[in-house]
């Protein structure tokens, strides 16, 4: 009976280690996916100042209520609200939805 207990214990430890390895692998893949997604973001944006001037600024310099110009085909640099025109946006990296979303 001692050998039966040994194999049960060894199997339990093996299953726990396998579960831990699968979890760490999933966490690592999620981190890599976030890094790749961050690399897709542009470094700069065109900010429209209060006097209507266009100014190239770093993304870190964009504040709430700033107006940012995004031309056709460009990546959208920040979260925001469309205030003029209409567009369709590929949100597949964020939502997993393969169809473009009309805005």
Short mmCIF file of N, CA and C in Angstrom, two decimals:
data_model
loop_
_atom_site.label_atom_id
_atom_site.label_comp_id
_atom_site.label_asym_id
_atom_site.label_seq_id
_atom_site.Cartn_x
_atom_site.Cartn_y
_atom_site.Cartn_z
N UNK A 1 0.80 -1.20 0.00
CA UNK A 1 0.00 0.00 0.00
C UNK A 1 0.84 1.27 0.00
N UNK A 2 2.07 1.17 0.48
CA UNK A 2 2.94 2.33 0.51
C UNK A 2 3.28 2.80 -0.89
N UNK A 3 3.50 1.88 -1.82
CA UNK A 3 3.82 2.25 -3.20
C UNK A 3 2.62 2.91 -3.88
N UNK A 4 1.40 2.46 -3.57
CA UNK A 4 0.21 3.10 -4.14
C UNK A 4 0.14 4.56 -3.73
N UNK A 5 0.39 4.82 -2.45
CA UNK A 5 0.37 6.19 -1.95
C UNK A 5 1.44 7.03 -2.64
N UNK A 6 2.63 6.46 -2.83
CA UNK A 6 3.72 7.17 -3.51
C UNK A 6 3.31 7.58 -4.92
N UNK A 7 2.72 6.68 -5.70
CA UNK A 7 2.32 7.00 -7.07
C UNK A 7 1.20 8.03 -7.11
N UNK A 8 0.28 7.94 -6.17
CA UNK A 8 -0.79 8.93 -6.10
C UNK A 8 -0.22 10.31 -5.80
N UNK A 9 0.70 10.38 -4.86
CA UNK A 9 1.33 11.64 -4.49
C UNK A 9 2.16 12.19 -5.65
N UNK A 10 2.92 11.32 -6.31
CA UNK A 10 3.74 11.75 -7.45
C UNK A 10 2.85 12.27 -8.58
N UNK A 11 1.74 11.60 -8.83
CA UNK A 11 0.82 12.03 -9.88
C UNK A 11 0.20 13.38 -9.53
N UNK A 12 -0.19 13.56 -8.28
CA UNK A 12 -0.76 14.82 -7.84
C UNK A 12 0.24 15.97 -8.01
N UNK A 13 1.48 15.74 -7.61
CA UNK A 13 2.52 16.77 -7.77
C UNK A 13 2.75 17.07 -9.25
N UNK A 14 2.78 16.04 -10.08
CA UNK A 14 2.97 16.24 -11.51
C UNK A 14 1.84 17.07 -12.11
N UNK A 15 0.61 16.78 -11.72
CA UNK A 15 -0.54 17.54 -12.23
C UNK A 15 -0.47 18.99 -11.76
N UNK A 16 -0.08 19.21 -10.52
CA UNK A 16 0.05 20.58 -10.01
C UNK A 16 1.14 21.34 -10.76
N UNK A 17 2.27 20.71 -11.00
CA UNK A 17 3.36 21.36 -11.74
C UNK A 17 2.96 21.65 -13.18
N UNK A 18 2.25 20.72 -13.79
CA UNK A 18 1.77 20.93 -15.16
C UNK A 18 0.80 22.10 -15.22
N UNK A 19 -0.10 22.17 -14.25
CA UNK A 19 -1.04 23.30 -14.18
C UNK A 19 -0.32 24.62 -14.00
N UNK A 20 0.69 24.64 -13.15
CA UNK A 20 1.48 25.86 -12.94
C UNK A 20 2.22 26.26 -14.22
N UNK A 21 2.78 25.29 -14.92
CA UNK A 21 3.49 25.57 -16.17
C UNK A 21 2.53 26.15 -17.21
N UNK A 22 1.34 25.57 -17.33
CA UNK A 22 0.35 26.07 -18.29
C UNK A 22 -0.05 27.51 -17.94
N UNK A 23 -0.25 27.78 -16.65
CA UNK A 23 -0.61 29.12 -16.21
C UNK A 23 0.49 30.13 -16.54
N UNK A 24 1.74 29.80 -16.24
CA UNK A 24 2.86 30.71 -16.51
C UNK A 24 3.03 30.95 -18.01
N UNK A 25 2.81 29.91 -18.80
CA UNK A 25 2.89 30.04 -20.25
C UNK A 25 1.82 31.00 -20.75
N UNK A 26 0.60 30.88 -20.23
CA UNK A 26 -0.50 31.76 -20.64
C UNK A 26 -0.22 33.20 -20.23
N UNK A 27 0.29 33.41 -19.03
CA UNK A 27 0.61 34.76 -18.56
C UNK A 27 1.71 35.37 -19.43
N UNK A 28 2.72 34.59 -19.78
CA UNK A 28 3.79 35.08 -20.64
C UNK A 28 3.29 35.46 -22.02
N UNK A 29 2.41 34.64 -22.58
CA UNK A 29 1.84 34.95 -23.90
C UNK A 29 0.99 36.20 -23.86
N UNK A 30 0.24 36.40 -22.79
CA UNK A 30 -0.59 37.61 -22.66
C UNK A 30 0.30 38.85 -22.58
N UNK A 31 1.40 38.75 -21.84
CA UNK A 31 2.33 39.88 -21.75
C UNK A 31 2.95 40.20 -23.09
N UNK A 32 3.31 39.18 -23.85
CA UNK A 32 3.88 39.40 -25.18
C UNK A 32 2.86 40.05 -26.10
N UNK A 33 1.61 39.63 -26.01
CA UNK A 33 0.56 40.20 -26.85
C UNK A 33 0.36 41.68 -26.53
N UNK A 34 0.42 42.04 -25.25
CA UNK A 34 0.29 43.45 -24.87
C UNK A 34 1.46 44.28 -25.38
N UNK A 35 2.66 43.72 -25.33
CA UNK A 35 3.83 44.44 -25.84
C UNK A 35 3.70 44.68 -27.34
N UNK A 36 3.26 43.65 -28.07
CA UNK A 36 3.09 43.79 -29.51
C UNK A 36 2.02 44.82 -29.84
N UNK A 37 0.94 44.84 -29.05
CA UNK A 37 -0.12 45.80 -29.28
C UNK A 37 0.39 47.22 -29.00
N UNK A 38 1.20 47.39 -27.97
CA UNK A 38 1.75 48.70 -27.64
C UNK A 38 2.69 49.19 -28.74
N UNK A 39 3.39 48.27 -29.40
CA UNK A 39 4.30 48.65 -30.48
C UNK A 39 3.54 49.19 -31.69
N UNK A 40 2.27 48.85 -31.82
CA UNK A 40 1.46 49.33 -32.94
C UNK A 40 1.02 50.78 -32.77
N UNK A 41 1.06 51.27 -31.54
CA UNK A 41 0.63 52.64 -31.29
C UNK A 41 1.67 53.62 -31.84
N UNK A 42 1.20 54.71 -32.43
CA UNK A 42 2.15 55.72 -32.92
C UNK A 42 2.80 56.45 -31.75
N UNK A 43 3.97 57.02 -31.99
CA UNK A 43 4.67 57.78 -30.95
C UNK A 43 4.20 59.22 -30.88
N UNK A 44 3.70 59.74 -32.01
CA UNK A 44 3.30 61.14 -32.10
C UNK A 44 1.87 61.25 -32.61
N UNK A 45 1.29 62.43 -32.41
CA UNK A 45 -0.05 62.71 -32.91
C UNK A 45 -0.11 64.16 -33.36
N UNK A 46 -1.10 64.47 -34.18
CA UNK A 46 -1.32 65.85 -34.60
C UNK A 46 -2.41 66.42 -33.70
N UNK A 47 -2.02 67.37 -32.86
CA UNK A 47 -2.95 68.03 -31.94
C UNK A 47 -3.40 69.34 -32.57
N UNK A 48 -4.70 69.60 -32.50
CA UNK A 48 -5.22 70.86 -33.02
C UNK A 48 -5.38 71.80 -31.83
N UNK A 49 -4.65 72.90 -31.88
CA UNK A 49 -4.65 73.86 -30.77
C UNK A 49 -5.93 74.69 -30.78
N UNK A 50 -6.12 75.48 -29.74
CA UNK A 50 -7.34 76.29 -29.60
C UNK A 50 -7.48 77.32 -30.73
N UNK A 51 -6.37 77.73 -31.33
CA UNK A 51 -6.45 78.68 -32.46
C UNK A 51 -6.49 77.97 -33.81
N UNK A 52 -6.68 76.64 -33.81
CA UNK A 52 -6.83 75.87 -35.04
C UNK A 52 -5.53 75.42 -35.68
N UNK A 53 -4.43 75.67 -35.03
CA UNK A 53 -3.12 75.29 -35.56
C UNK A 53 -2.88 73.79 -35.33
N UNK A 54 -2.23 73.14 -36.29
CA UNK A 54 -1.87 71.73 -36.15
C UNK A 54 -0.45 71.64 -35.60
N UNK A 55 -0.29 70.82 -34.56
CA UNK A 55 0.99 70.74 -33.88
C UNK A 55 1.33 69.27 -33.63
N UNK A 56 2.51 68.83 -34.07
CA UNK A 56 2.94 67.46 -33.83
C UNK A 56 3.47 67.35 -32.40
N UNK A 57 2.86 66.44 -31.62
CA UNK A 57 3.25 66.27 -30.22
C UNK A 57 3.42 64.79 -29.91
N UNK A 58 4.13 64.50 -28.82
CA UNK A 58 4.25 63.13 -28.35
C UNK A 58 2.91 62.70 -27.75
N UNK A 59 2.64 61.41 -27.81
CA UNK A 59 1.39 60.88 -27.26
C UNK A 59 1.27 61.22 -25.78
N UNK A 60 2.38 61.20 -25.06
CA UNK A 60 2.35 61.49 -23.62
C UNK A 60 1.93 62.93 -23.31
N UNK A 61 1.97 63.80 -24.32
CA UNK A 61 1.60 65.20 -24.13
C UNK A 61 0.12 65.47 -24.43
N UNK A 62 -0.61 64.44 -24.83
CA UNK A 62 -2.04 64.59 -25.11
C UNK A 62 -2.80 64.58 -23.79
N UNK A 63 -3.72 65.53 -23.62
CA UNK A 63 -4.52 65.63 -22.41
C UNK A 63 -5.99 65.42 -22.72
N UNK A 64 -6.78 65.20 -21.68
CA UNK A 64 -8.23 65.09 -21.84
C UNK A 64 -8.74 66.40 -22.43
N UNK A 65 -9.69 66.31 -23.33
CA UNK A 65 -10.32 67.44 -24.03
C UNK A 65 -9.47 67.97 -25.19
N UNK A 66 -8.26 67.44 -25.42
CA UNK A 66 -7.49 67.84 -26.59
C UNK A 66 -8.14 67.28 -27.84
N UNK A 67 -7.99 67.97 -28.94
CA UNK A 67 -8.50 67.50 -30.23
C UNK A 67 -7.31 66.99 -31.03
N UNK A 68 -7.45 65.76 -31.52
CA UNK A 68 -6.37 65.10 -32.26
C UNK A 68 -6.87 64.77 -33.66
N UNK A 69 -6.07 65.08 -34.66
CA UNK A 69 -6.42 64.78 -36.05
C UNK A 69 -5.88 63.40 -36.41
N UNK A 70 -6.76 62.58 -36.99
CA UNK A 70 -6.36 61.25 -37.45
C UNK A 70 -6.78 61.14 -38.91
N UNK A 71 -5.82 60.96 -39.79
CA UNK A 71 -6.10 60.86 -41.22
C UNK A 71 -6.40 59.41 -41.60
N UNK A 72 -6.99 59.23 -42.76
CA UNK A 72 -7.35 57.89 -43.25
C UNK A 72 -6.13 56.99 -43.27
N UNK A 73 -6.28 55.79 -42.73
CA UNK A 73 -5.20 54.81 -42.73
C UNK A 73 -4.25 54.91 -41.55
N UNK A 74 -4.35 55.97 -40.77
CA UNK A 74 -3.46 56.13 -39.61
C UNK A 74 -4.00 55.37 -38.41
N UNK A 75 -3.11 55.00 -37.51
CA UNK A 75 -3.52 54.39 -36.25
C UNK A 75 -4.07 55.49 -35.35
N UNK A 76 -5.11 55.15 -34.61
CA UNK A 76 -5.70 56.11 -33.67
C UNK A 76 -4.83 56.11 -32.42
N UNK A 77 -4.23 57.26 -32.07
CA UNK A 77 -3.23 57.29 -31.00
C UNK A 77 -3.78 57.21 -29.58
N UNK A 78 -5.04 57.60 -29.38
CA UNK A 78 -5.60 57.63 -28.02
C UNK A 78 -7.06 57.21 -28.05
N UNK A 79 -7.60 56.97 -26.89
CA UNK A 79 -9.03 56.75 -26.77
C UNK A 79 -9.69 58.11 -26.95
N UNK A 80 -10.85 58.14 -27.58
CA UNK A 80 -11.48 59.42 -27.77
C UNK A 80 -12.85 59.31 -28.40
N UNK A 81 -13.38 60.46 -28.79
CA UNK A 81 -14.70 60.57 -29.39
C UNK A 81 -14.54 61.21 -30.76
N UNK A 82 -15.21 60.65 -31.76
CA UNK A 82 -15.18 61.22 -33.10
C UNK A 82 -16.08 62.45 -33.11
N UNK A 83 -15.51 63.62 -33.44
CA UNK A 83 -16.31 64.85 -33.40
C UNK A 83 -16.67 65.36 -34.79
N UNK A 84 -16.02 64.82 -35.83
CA UNK A 84 -16.32 65.29 -37.18
C UNK A 84 -16.06 64.15 -38.15
N UNK A 85 -17.01 63.94 -39.08
CA UNK A 85 -16.84 62.92 -40.09
C UNK A 85 -17.32 61.56 -39.61
N UNK A 86 -16.97 60.54 -40.38
CA UNK A 86 -17.30 59.16 -40.00
C UNK A 86 -16.19 58.26 -40.48
N UNK A 87 -16.11 57.10 -39.88
CA UNK A 87 -15.04 56.18 -40.21
C UNK A 87 -15.42 54.76 -39.79
N UNK A 88 -14.62 53.82 -40.21
CA UNK A 88 -14.75 52.45 -39.70
C UNK A 88 -13.40 52.10 -39.08
N UNK A 89 -13.47 51.41 -37.96
CA UNK A 89 -12.27 51.13 -37.17
C UNK A 89 -12.12 49.63 -36.97
N UNK A 90 -10.91 49.15 -37.19
CA UNK A 90 -10.59 47.75 -36.94
C UNK A 90 -10.23 47.61 -35.47
N UNK A 91 -11.14 47.04 -34.68
CA UNK A 91 -10.92 46.87 -33.25
C UNK A 91 -10.59 45.43 -32.89
N UNK A 92 -10.15 44.65 -33.88
CA UNK A 92 -9.95 43.22 -33.66
C UNK A 92 -8.90 42.91 -32.59
N UNK A 93 -7.87 43.74 -32.45
CA UNK A 93 -6.86 43.49 -31.42
C UNK A 93 -7.42 43.68 -30.02
N UNK A 94 -8.43 44.53 -29.90
CA UNK A 94 -9.00 44.82 -28.59
C UNK A 94 -10.17 43.91 -28.26
N UNK A 95 -11.09 43.75 -29.25
CA UNK A 95 -12.33 43.02 -28.98
C UNK A 95 -12.35 41.61 -29.55
N UNK A 96 -11.50 41.34 -30.53
CA UNK A 96 -11.53 40.04 -31.19
C UNK A 96 -12.53 39.99 -32.34
N UNK A 97 -13.33 41.04 -32.50
CA UNK A 97 -14.31 41.11 -33.58
C UNK A 97 -13.59 41.35 -34.90
N UNK A 98 -13.87 40.52 -35.90
CA UNK A 98 -13.15 40.62 -37.16
C UNK A 98 -13.69 41.71 -38.07
N UNK A 99 -14.94 42.12 -37.88
CA UNK A 99 -15.53 43.15 -38.73
C UNK A 99 -15.16 44.53 -38.22
N UNK A 100 -14.98 45.47 -39.17
CA UNK A 100 -14.71 46.85 -38.78
C UNK A 100 -15.97 47.46 -38.18
N UNK A 101 -15.78 48.37 -37.23
CA UNK A 101 -16.88 49.00 -36.53
C UNK A 101 -17.08 50.40 -37.08
N UNK A 102 -18.32 50.73 -37.45
CA UNK A 102 -18.64 52.07 -37.96
C UNK A 102 -18.68 53.05 -36.80
N UNK A 103 -18.08 54.20 -37.00
CA UNK A 103 -18.08 55.25 -35.98
C UNK A 103 -18.67 56.51 -36.57
#
